[in-house]
Amino acid sequence: MAHLITSNLRGNADLPNHFDAIVVGSGMSGGWAAKELTGKGLRTLLLERGRDVKHVTDYPTATLNPWDFDHRGQVPLETRQAYSVASRNYAFYEGSKHFYASDAENPYLQDKPFDWIQGNQVGGRSLLWGRQTQRWSDFDFTGPARDGFAIDWPIRYADLAPWYSYVERFIGVSGNRDGLATLPDGEFLPAHQMNCVEKYFQKQMSQHYPTRPVIMGRAAHLTQPSAIHTQQGRAQCQHRTLCERGCPYGGYYSSNSSTLPWAMKTGKLTLQTDAVVHSILYDAAKQRATGVRVVDRQTGSMTEYFADVLFLNASALSTNRILLNSTSDRFPNGLGNDNGLLGKFMAFHSYRGRMSAQYDGFADSTTWGRRPNSSYLPRFRNVHRQETDFLRGYATAFSAGRPSQPDRNGFGAELKDRLTQYTPGPWSVMASMMGETIPKEHSTVRLDPMQNDAWGIPLLRVSVAYDENDAKMLRDFFEQFSEMFERAGFTARKPIDTGRLPGSENHEMGGVRMGRDPKTSLLNSWNQLHHCKNVFVTDGACMTSTSTQNPSLTYMALTARAANYAVRQLKARQL
């Protein structure tokens, strides 16, 4: 870890709009950049394009009952039309819509159908994430090198392992130490518990498919807070499963409840909301970025801010857009884009596959309470060898429940009486895939040459779609889980293609990928632009491939690692 640095590194402390560091975006990775940079003494400006959202006080629906909503949780047609993209997200409803960007707030162009889900507010999508926090393994970091798609990652698991631990201890992650090579163990709080049918499925799989372990999911929930969490002002998860409304207890990790207040306590953080970043300023003589141009979202006025180091954490597509719009004589095609690869090799996770079924056993048991997590099957396809006609693989969430249905027979008083008497039905089981897609050069985002948004910034044009590899993977998921469910004695098996579009699960990645060679990548092993060393990209844009694990933990670990490296470089006057 670097030692505390006193401001201002380049002697600009008395100049207006000058800081030691600028962070663009206040979400999952931006919160970590702000925490680490301010914690090492850097006067840091945090730019957020949306409104302010303060922990607890700005969660207006967090404690509402279902009958407190005007539409009982549904949204009217006019609202759904105004949020035509966001409304397709799994967590969008009357209680959470205020954390989503409407179509007017987030305009973009689609060459192919793509759901760009944005949360333009302090905390970004850390208020909306699914909170699943799996580490990557070396199987993931070496995947491209083994099968020849994308490029080799410039880091391995050993490079990130201590930073995974560092992040996990601070945010709080529940889980078991399962001893799996494909899913390294972490610094865990007590795990959630499987129910009886999930344990039964786990046992059946261990007997019939010993290389397909079923484990309890790992989630960023405080099942048993430690001292570092109470110091943040956070409390134990209450298992309300109303997480997408914002958690007033801080029971799950968000920037709002954790890293941003921590950074604020240093006295080194300046938060600027309604700040739409237009582009990055570049000084060709110094061969470095000097700051950013910012458009006020409310007034349209433009301001320039200056700093010694810049962290881009605006979300994958927004970061690509900022870099593409940062043109100069030196970089006519976007900052750092000498190889023409900026905005290319985009990828995402496929959530199209589900398998539902029923189980008639355990008739004397049911579930009690709520659990903000599910069981999990790590990737088991194409791990040690290429065994299918598609590349990479998929992870799977698995859950079981026993819904109780009221007897709806009769009329009038008889019906009312029957509706209070619930009869448990058979157990329902569900498997949901999360498939890795392959980054391809023709999967791109680029600036439209003709159309601008309300702030004078070219609209982003997205050309990303499923391919044959994804279709083969989906078929394999249906085949494997149909067979696995049959072995477990599950009946009424039903494959479901959800039809979810690319991007719909908030896991878009790539466009500013890491690599070893400036000819084939934009960032080095420390998340620095090869050709502009004081600009770091540590959100989803930096990802070389997507793996099958949820990416947020990796974003946070990469950010903490890069921020501490940046401070060391600043201290050594190497930036």
XYZ file of C-alpha atoms in Angstrom:
575
model
C 0.000 0.000 0.000
C 1.197 3.522 -0.729
C 1.874 6.102 1.960
C -0.347 9.141 2.458
C 0.391 11.903 -0.038
C -0.031 15.546 0.855
C -1.816 17.769 -1.672
C -1.202 19.279 -4.128
C 1.180 17.156 -6.129
C 1.939 19.653 -8.887
C 1.563 22.836 -6.933
C -1.892 23.781 -8.233
C -3.727 23.844 -4.891
C -4.650 27.514 -5.206
C -5.893 27.324 -8.789
C -9.631 27.045 -9.410
C -10.988 23.682 -10.535
C -7.678 21.925 -9.857
C -7.519 18.615 -7.988
C -5.044 15.808 -7.508
C -7.408 13.244 -9.029
C -10.682 13.143 -10.924
C -12.995 10.134 -10.854
C -15.774 9.904 -13.437
C -18.739 7.908 -12.146
C -19.853 7.144 -8.588
C -21.058 3.563 -8.949
C -19.497 0.214 -8.158
C -15.934 0.965 -9.255
C -16.059 4.765 -9.010
C -16.862 4.536 -5.321
C -13.785 2.405 -4.811
C -11.573 4.784 -6.789
C -12.806 7.684 -4.634
C -12.228 5.716 -1.430
C -8.701 4.638 -2.295
C -7.496 7.957 -3.720
C -8.853 10.091 -0.884
C -7.607 7.561 1.646
C -4.078 8.179 0.379
C -4.459 11.933 0.724
C -5.409 12.975 -2.815
C -7.849 15.847 -3.222
C -10.335 14.079 -5.444
C -13.194 15.369 -7.581
C -15.952 12.818 -8.126
C -18.127 13.608 -11.149
C -21.608 12.113 -11.393
C -23.871 12.866 -14.365
C -27.052 12.267 -12.372
C -28.700 13.538 -9.223
C -27.542 13.132 -5.643
C -28.789 10.128 -3.686
C -27.873 10.069 -0.008
C -27.868 6.859 1.955
C -31.109 6.218 3.886
C -32.759 9.611 3.302
C -33.062 9.216 -0.474
C -34.623 5.755 -0.553
C -38.272 6.902 -0.745
C -39.851 3.455 -1.216
C -37.602 1.432 1.100
C -40.171 0.948 3.856
C -43.433 1.090 1.892
C -45.937 -1.734 2.098
C -47.441 -3.163 -1.096
C -50.689 -1.288 -0.490
C -48.802 2.009 -0.121
C -48.040 2.120 -3.848
C -50.487 3.856 -6.147
C -50.431 0.951 -8.593
C -49.579 -1.915 -6.218
C -46.084 -2.178 -7.663
C -47.040 -2.026 -11.323
C -46.203 0.964 -13.517
C -48.725 2.691 -15.796
C -48.428 2.334 -19.551
C -47.135 5.887 -19.999
C -44.326 5.197 -17.503
C -43.432 1.927 -19.193
C -43.273 3.741 -22.524
C -41.014 6.458 -21.070
C -38.744 3.707 -19.693
C -39.067 1.342 -22.655
C -35.502 0.038 -22.190
C -35.180 0.112 -18.404
C -38.595 -1.507 -17.910
C -37.240 -4.736 -19.411
C -34.765 -5.079 -16.532
C -35.671 -7.732 -13.974
C -35.684 -5.298 -11.024
C -37.766 -2.510 -12.588
C -41.128 -1.818 -10.973
C -42.976 0.954 -9.153
C -40.748 0.653 -6.086
C -37.436 0.967 -7.963
C -38.083 2.967 -11.142
C -36.632 6.167 -9.618
C -33.183 4.526 -9.735
C -33.362 3.906 -13.500
C -32.617 6.313 -16.359
C -35.506 6.954 -18.708
C -35.160 6.832 -22.490
C -34.885 10.635 -22.591
C -32.132 10.645 -19.959
C -30.086 7.979 -21.717
C -30.572 8.210 -25.495
C -28.574 5.918 -27.778
C -28.867 4.242 -31.172
C -29.211 0.512 -31.772
C -27.870 -1.093 -34.934
C -29.002 -4.324 -33.294
C -31.370 -4.694 -30.339
C -29.499 -3.888 -27.135
C -30.784 -2.912 -23.690
C -28.506 -0.304 -22.151
C -29.636 -0.106 -18.525
C -28.403 3.017 -16.747
C -28.815 4.453 -13.263
C -27.891 8.111 -13.450
C -27.493 9.029 -9.791
C -24.906 8.971 -7.050
C -24.250 5.280 -6.488
C -25.191 4.419 -10.063
C -26.168 0.806 -10.522
C -24.654 -0.241 -7.184
C -28.197 0.479 -5.950
C -29.600 -2.038 -8.428
C -27.083 -4.865 -8.705
C -27.792 -8.516 -7.919
C -25.019 -8.542 -5.259
C -23.449 -11.813 -6.427
C -19.721 -11.654 -5.759
C -17.672 -14.516 -7.150
C -13.938 -14.328 -7.682
C -12.461 -15.211 -11.042
C -9.980 -18.089 -11.258
C -7.034 -18.693 -13.533
C -9.383 -20.701 -15.759
C -11.045 -17.350 -16.485
C -7.933 -15.226 -16.875
C -6.302 -17.804 -19.164
C -9.440 -18.554 -21.196
C -8.594 -16.375 -24.208
C -5.059 -17.735 -24.403
C -6.343 -21.319 -24.338
C -8.993 -21.053 -27.029
C -7.571 -18.213 -29.137
C -10.490 -15.804 -28.915
C -9.897 -12.240 -27.670
C -6.348 -11.742 -26.375
C -4.429 -12.954 -23.365
C -5.120 -11.139 -20.116
C -2.013 -9.289 -18.842
C -2.739 -10.469 -15.290
C -3.464 -13.738 -13.536
C -5.404 -14.698 -10.439
C -2.352 -14.259 -8.216
C -2.145 -10.588 -9.245
C -5.680 -9.919 -8.092
C -6.088 -12.347 -5.180
C -4.904 -9.951 -2.416
C -7.135 -7.230 -3.806
C -10.116 -9.559 -3.864
C -9.467 -10.153 -0.154
C -9.044 -6.441 0.504
C -12.367 -5.616 -1.129
C -14.269 -8.557 0.369
C -13.297 -7.653 3.917
C -14.548 -4.092 3.435
C -17.823 -4.713 1.604
C -18.785 -7.931 3.401
C -19.400 -11.131 1.428
C -21.304 -14.162 2.686
C -20.318 -17.612 1.509
C -18.761 -20.984 2.276
C -15.196 -22.074 1.677
C -15.969 -24.674 -0.976
C -12.423 -25.507 -2.105
C -13.148 -25.264 -5.836
C -10.409 -24.568 -8.370
C -12.949 -22.941 -10.679
C -14.225 -20.578 -7.973
C -11.543 -19.511 -5.469
C -12.580 -19.043 -1.851
C -12.591 -15.607 -0.286
C -12.882 -13.698 2.992
C -16.385 -14.774 3.915
C -19.060 -13.907 6.426
C -21.412 -16.776 7.383
C -23.241 -18.137 4.364
C -26.951 -18.224 3.705
C -28.457 -21.684 3.978
C -29.918 -23.966 1.352
C -33.421 -25.307 1.843
C -34.167 -29.023 1.879
C -34.807 -29.377 -1.867
C -31.644 -27.452 -2.742
C -29.664 -29.729 -0.410
C -31.331 -32.717 -2.040
C -30.332 -31.481 -5.499
C -26.796 -30.866 -4.224
C -26.601 -34.484 -3.028
C -28.041 -35.863 -6.266
C -25.538 -33.934 -8.349
C -22.600 -35.055 -6.207
C -23.657 -38.669 -6.840
C -24.423 -38.435 -10.556
C -22.196 -35.509 -11.629
C -19.260 -35.193 -9.234
C -17.650 -32.439 -11.357
C -20.774 -30.254 -11.127
C -20.851 -28.972 -7.548
C -23.907 -27.178 -6.177
C -22.910 -24.560 -3.608
C -24.515 -21.713 -1.717
C -24.210 -18.456 -3.624
C -21.756 -15.810 -2.469
C -23.381 -12.441 -1.950
C -22.430 -8.963 -0.705
C -24.794 -9.123 2.276
C -23.838 -8.587 5.917
C -25.002 -11.833 7.489
C -22.779 -11.082 10.486
C -21.237 -7.583 10.401
C -17.688 -7.136 11.609
C -16.059 -4.012 13.050
C -15.187 -2.556 9.649
C -18.843 -2.692 8.651
C -20.201 -1.069 11.813
C -17.593 1.659 11.356
C -19.229 2.332 7.993
C -22.580 2.702 9.779
C -23.967 -0.485 8.254
C -26.090 -3.103 9.974
C -26.962 -6.755 9.473
C -29.021 -7.716 6.434
C -32.679 -7.954 7.444
C -33.563 -10.386 4.637
C -36.386 -8.169 3.438
C -35.434 -8.839 -0.212
C -36.382 -5.265 -1.133
C -32.794 -4.470 -2.125
C -33.591 -2.666 -5.396
C -35.401 0.050 -3.420
C -32.195 0.978 -1.578
C -31.329 -0.555 1.802
C -31.615 1.860 4.763
C -29.746 -0.653 6.922
C -26.753 -0.859 4.614
C -27.240 -4.614 4.735
C -25.837 -5.010 1.238
C -22.907 -3.180 -0.305
C -23.531 -0.045 -2.340
C -21.348 2.980 -2.987
C -23.908 5.073 -1.110
C -23.738 3.054 2.103
C -20.048 2.230 2.089
C -17.234 3.642 -0.025
C -18.583 7.151 -0.665
C -19.306 8.025 2.985
C -15.904 6.553 3.851
C -14.248 8.806 1.285
C -16.233 11.825 2.487
C -14.915 11.339 6.026
C -11.380 12.041 4.794
C -12.302 15.629 3.907
C -10.572 15.098 0.561
C -13.602 14.356 -1.612
C -15.564 16.881 -3.665
C -18.746 15.465 -5.199
C -20.171 17.235 -8.261
C -23.578 15.999 -9.428
C -25.406 16.819 -12.679
C -21.946 16.715 -14.279
C -22.019 15.160 -17.756
C -18.446 14.481 -18.859
C -18.009 15.595 -22.457
C -14.381 14.615 -23.087
C -10.873 14.439 -21.679
C -8.383 17.268 -22.145
C -5.016 16.230 -23.555
C -1.702 18.113 -23.637
C 0.393 16.812 -26.552
C 3.543 18.528 -25.329
C 3.328 16.832 -21.943
C 1.908 13.597 -23.408
C -0.662 13.407 -20.656
C -4.268 14.199 -19.902
C -4.793 17.401 -17.976
C -8.470 17.211 -17.053
C -12.026 16.928 -18.324
C -14.714 19.036 -19.962
C -18.023 18.836 -18.108
C -21.481 19.949 -19.217
C -23.932 20.934 -16.492
C -26.954 18.661 -16.967
C -29.372 21.382 -15.892
C -27.966 24.546 -17.493
C -25.888 23.227 -20.408
C -22.892 25.337 -19.388
C -19.427 23.819 -19.844
C -16.656 23.798 -17.236
C -13.155 22.404 -17.309
C -11.633 20.602 -14.319
C -7.969 19.673 -14.015
C -6.056 16.923 -12.216
C -2.873 14.871 -12.249
C -4.621 11.523 -12.604
C -7.978 10.513 -14.067
C -10.068 7.409 -13.338
C -12.862 6.514 -15.754
C -15.626 4.569 -14.003
C -18.694 5.797 -15.858
C -19.859 2.251 -16.829
C -18.564 0.355 -19.844
C -20.539 2.057 -22.599
C -20.263 5.547 -21.132
C -16.512 5.209 -20.654
C -16.128 4.116 -24.276
C -18.210 7.102 -25.338
C -16.090 9.577 -23.353
C -12.831 8.226 -24.789
C -14.186 8.157 -28.337
C -15.265 11.790 -27.954
C -11.869 12.835 -26.558
C -10.243 13.749 -29.853
C -7.199 15.917 -30.530
C -4.496 16.351 -33.148
C -2.576 13.595 -31.412
C -5.583 11.289 -31.062
C -8.031 12.050 -33.897
C -9.956 8.790 -33.301
C -10.270 9.007 -29.538
C -7.878 9.196 -26.613
C -5.294 6.404 -26.672
C -6.798 4.895 -29.821
C -3.694 4.497 -31.994
C -4.626 0.920 -32.917
C -8.241 1.697 -33.837
C -9.614 -0.852 -31.350
C -11.417 1.557 -29.036
C -15.083 0.589 -28.825
C -14.510 -2.880 -30.295
C -14.634 -6.383 -28.817
C -17.680 -5.678 -26.690
C -19.272 -8.581 -24.831
C -21.910 -9.321 -22.210
C -23.577 -12.166 -20.336
C -26.399 -14.228 -21.790
C -29.373 -14.761 -19.474
C -31.622 -16.349 -22.073
C -31.746 -19.838 -20.558
C -34.027 -21.041 -17.767
C -35.275 -24.476 -16.794
C -38.275 -24.831 -14.509
C -39.632 -28.002 -12.948
C -41.508 -29.442 -9.974
C -40.636 -31.838 -7.175
C -43.201 -33.848 -5.219
C -40.931 -34.819 -2.325
C -40.553 -33.231 1.120
C -44.319 -32.878 1.441
C -43.871 -32.261 5.179
C -41.582 -29.246 4.653
C -41.754 -25.738 3.297
C -39.684 -22.548 3.380
C -39.782 -19.860 6.027
C -38.725 -16.222 5.699
C -36.835 -14.662 2.833
C -33.332 -15.069 1.450
C -31.628 -12.536 -0.865
C -29.543 -15.203 -2.538
C -29.740 -18.550 -4.315
C -27.699 -21.684 -4.752
C -25.114 -21.727 -7.521
C -23.454 -24.105 -9.961
C -20.090 -22.801 -11.186
C -19.172 -23.351 -14.807
C -18.599 -27.021 -15.602
C -18.353 -26.972 -19.429
C -15.027 -26.607 -21.315
C -13.045 -26.019 -18.127
C -10.139 -28.468 -18.322
C -10.597 -29.287 -22.003
C -12.724 -28.269 -24.986
C -15.587 -30.773 -24.841
C -18.414 -29.084 -26.756
C -19.027 -27.451 -30.121
C -19.148 -24.010 -28.466
C -16.502 -21.976 -26.655
C -16.448 -21.148 -22.931
C -19.442 -22.030 -20.757
C -22.107 -20.918 -18.311
C -22.729 -20.680 -14.591
C -26.176 -21.327 -13.152
C -28.274 -19.988 -10.308
C -30.503 -22.652 -8.754
C -33.353 -22.185 -6.330
C -36.339 -24.069 -4.958
C -39.477 -22.913 -3.199
C -42.863 -24.193 -2.197
C -45.561 -21.706 -3.099
C -48.847 -21.922 -1.269
C -52.004 -21.457 -3.287
C -55.367 -20.451 -1.800
C -58.455 -22.443 -2.635
C -60.417 -20.235 -5.039
C -63.537 -22.371 -5.217
C -66.885 -20.927 -4.204
C -68.470 -17.494 -4.172
C -69.086 -14.629 -1.758
C -68.393 -15.310 1.939
C -67.376 -18.891 1.172
C -64.730 -17.698 -1.296
C -63.423 -15.095 1.158
C -63.030 -17.763 3.808
C -61.254 -20.127 1.433
C -58.818 -17.399 0.355
C -57.441 -17.340 3.909
C -56.642 -21.060 3.769
C -53.484 -21.850 1.861
C -52.654 -25.271 0.520
C -48.995 -25.963 -0.240
C -48.412 -27.151 -3.769
C -45.446 -29.128 -5.102
C -41.996 -27.638 -4.872
C -41.023 -25.388 -7.770
C -37.400 -25.447 -8.908
C -35.641 -23.088 -11.291
C -32.221 -23.000 -12.946
C -31.065 -19.786 -14.648
C -27.970 -19.676 -16.833
C -25.399 -16.907 -17.092
C -23.441 -17.569 -20.255
C -20.091 -16.124 -21.291
C -20.136 -14.446 -24.686
C -17.073 -14.056 -26.884
C -15.644 -10.565 -27.542
C -15.528 -10.018 -31.306
C -14.131 -7.155 -33.344
C -17.450 -6.546 -35.085
C -19.203 -6.164 -31.707
C -18.807 -2.414 -31.384
C -19.923 0.865 -29.934
C -19.124 4.053 -31.857
C -20.136 7.691 -32.050
C -22.855 8.665 -34.489
C -21.499 11.369 -36.852
C -24.816 13.184 -37.184
C -26.860 12.996 -33.986
C -26.076 14.559 -30.597
C -27.806 14.341 -27.246
C -29.238 17.284 -25.302
C -25.760 18.150 -24.008
C -24.086 18.316 -27.414
C -22.359 14.940 -27.157
C -22.586 12.511 -30.108
C -24.992 9.658 -29.497
C -23.523 6.235 -28.978
C -24.391 3.687 -31.658
C -24.395 0.085 -30.389
C -23.865 -2.930 -32.641
C -23.775 -5.979 -30.373
C -25.757 -9.202 -30.751
C -25.961 -12.895 -29.977
C -24.149 -15.274 -32.319
C -24.049 -18.971 -33.187
C -21.803 -19.718 -30.201
C -24.462 -18.298 -27.889
C -27.191 -20.357 -29.569
C -25.188 -23.573 -29.161
C -24.514 -22.737 -25.517
C -28.215 -22.176 -24.889
C -29.094 -25.539 -26.408
C -26.480 -27.249 -24.258
C -27.873 -25.605 -21.117
C -31.347 -26.938 -21.926
C -29.997 -30.417 -22.676
C -27.780 -30.660 -19.588
C -30.301 -29.344 -17.088
C -33.125 -31.399 -18.541
C -30.967 -34.460 -17.948
C -29.812 -33.275 -14.507
C -33.351 -32.467 -13.394
C -34.559 -35.872 -14.624
C -31.829 -37.609 -12.632
C -32.954 -35.665 -9.564
C -36.555 -36.787 -10.031
C -37.898 -33.371 -10.969
C -41.018 -33.440 -13.153
C -42.861 -31.009 -15.434
C -39.521 -29.864 -16.823
C -39.847 -26.809 -19.034
C -37.052 -25.041 -20.969
C -37.601 -21.300 -21.209
C -35.916 -18.899 -23.599
C -36.332 -15.589 -21.775
C -35.637 -13.594 -24.928
C -33.571 -11.147 -22.912
C -31.583 -8.847 -25.135
C -27.835 -8.285 -24.846
C -27.171 -5.779 -22.071
C -30.377 -6.413 -20.159
C -28.550 -7.667 -17.061
C -26.153 -4.694 -16.642
C -23.077 -6.789 -17.503
C -21.817 -5.087 -20.662
C -18.013 -5.223 -20.912
C -15.097 -4.377 -23.168
C -14.149 -1.746 -25.713
C -11.099 -0.523 -23.751
C -9.606 -3.900 -23.033
C -6.495 -4.728 -21.048
C -3.585 -6.522 -22.700
C 0.154 -6.875 -22.992
C 0.694 -5.283 -26.401
C -0.322 -1.706 -27.370
C -1.018 -3.028 -30.864
C -3.856 -5.251 -29.630
C -5.115 -3.549 -26.465
C -5.818 -0.123 -24.978
C -4.775 -0.695 -21.343
C -1.767 -2.259 -19.674
C -1.736 -4.603 -16.684
C -2.373 -1.673 -14.307
C -5.436 -0.433 -16.219
C -3.495 2.521 -17.665
C -3.986 3.694 -21.215
C -0.867 2.579 -23.067
C -0.504 5.981 -24.722
C -1.724 8.234 -21.896
C -0.337 6.935 -18.631
C -2.278 9.151 -16.229
C -5.682 7.885 -17.415
C -6.975 4.684 -15.791
C -10.046 2.670 -16.805
C -11.302 0.216 -14.173
C -14.996 -0.263 -14.920
C -16.467 -2.877 -17.264
C -14.839 -1.245 -20.291
C -11.454 -2.647 -19.257
C -12.473 -6.302 -19.445
C -10.659 -8.497 -21.950
C -13.219 -11.304 -21.615
C -16.349 -11.791 -19.521
C -16.012 -15.132 -17.716
C -19.190 -16.682 -16.289
C -18.887 -15.036 -12.894
C -20.667 -11.839 -11.970
C -18.159 -9.073 -12.736
C -18.643 -6.450 -9.999
C -16.198 -7.918 -7.475
C -13.527 -8.006 -10.166
C -14.217 -4.363 -11.101
C -13.771 -3.349 -7.467
C -10.573 -5.360 -7.007
C -9.072 -3.988 -10.243
C -9.960 -0.463 -9.137
C -8.386 -0.778 -5.692
C -5.236 -2.274 -7.229
C -4.963 0.415 -9.917
C -5.656 3.291 -7.522
C -2.930 2.212 -5.145
C -0.539 1.812 -8.065
C -1.457 5.283 -9.334
C -0.658 6.812 -5.953
C 2.722 5.117 -5.912
C 3.430 6.404 -9.411
C 2.368 9.924 -8.471
C 4.605 9.895 -5.449
C 7.504 8.771 -7.652
C 6.589 11.486 -10.224
C 6.077 8.810 -12.854
C 2.678 10.067 -14.053
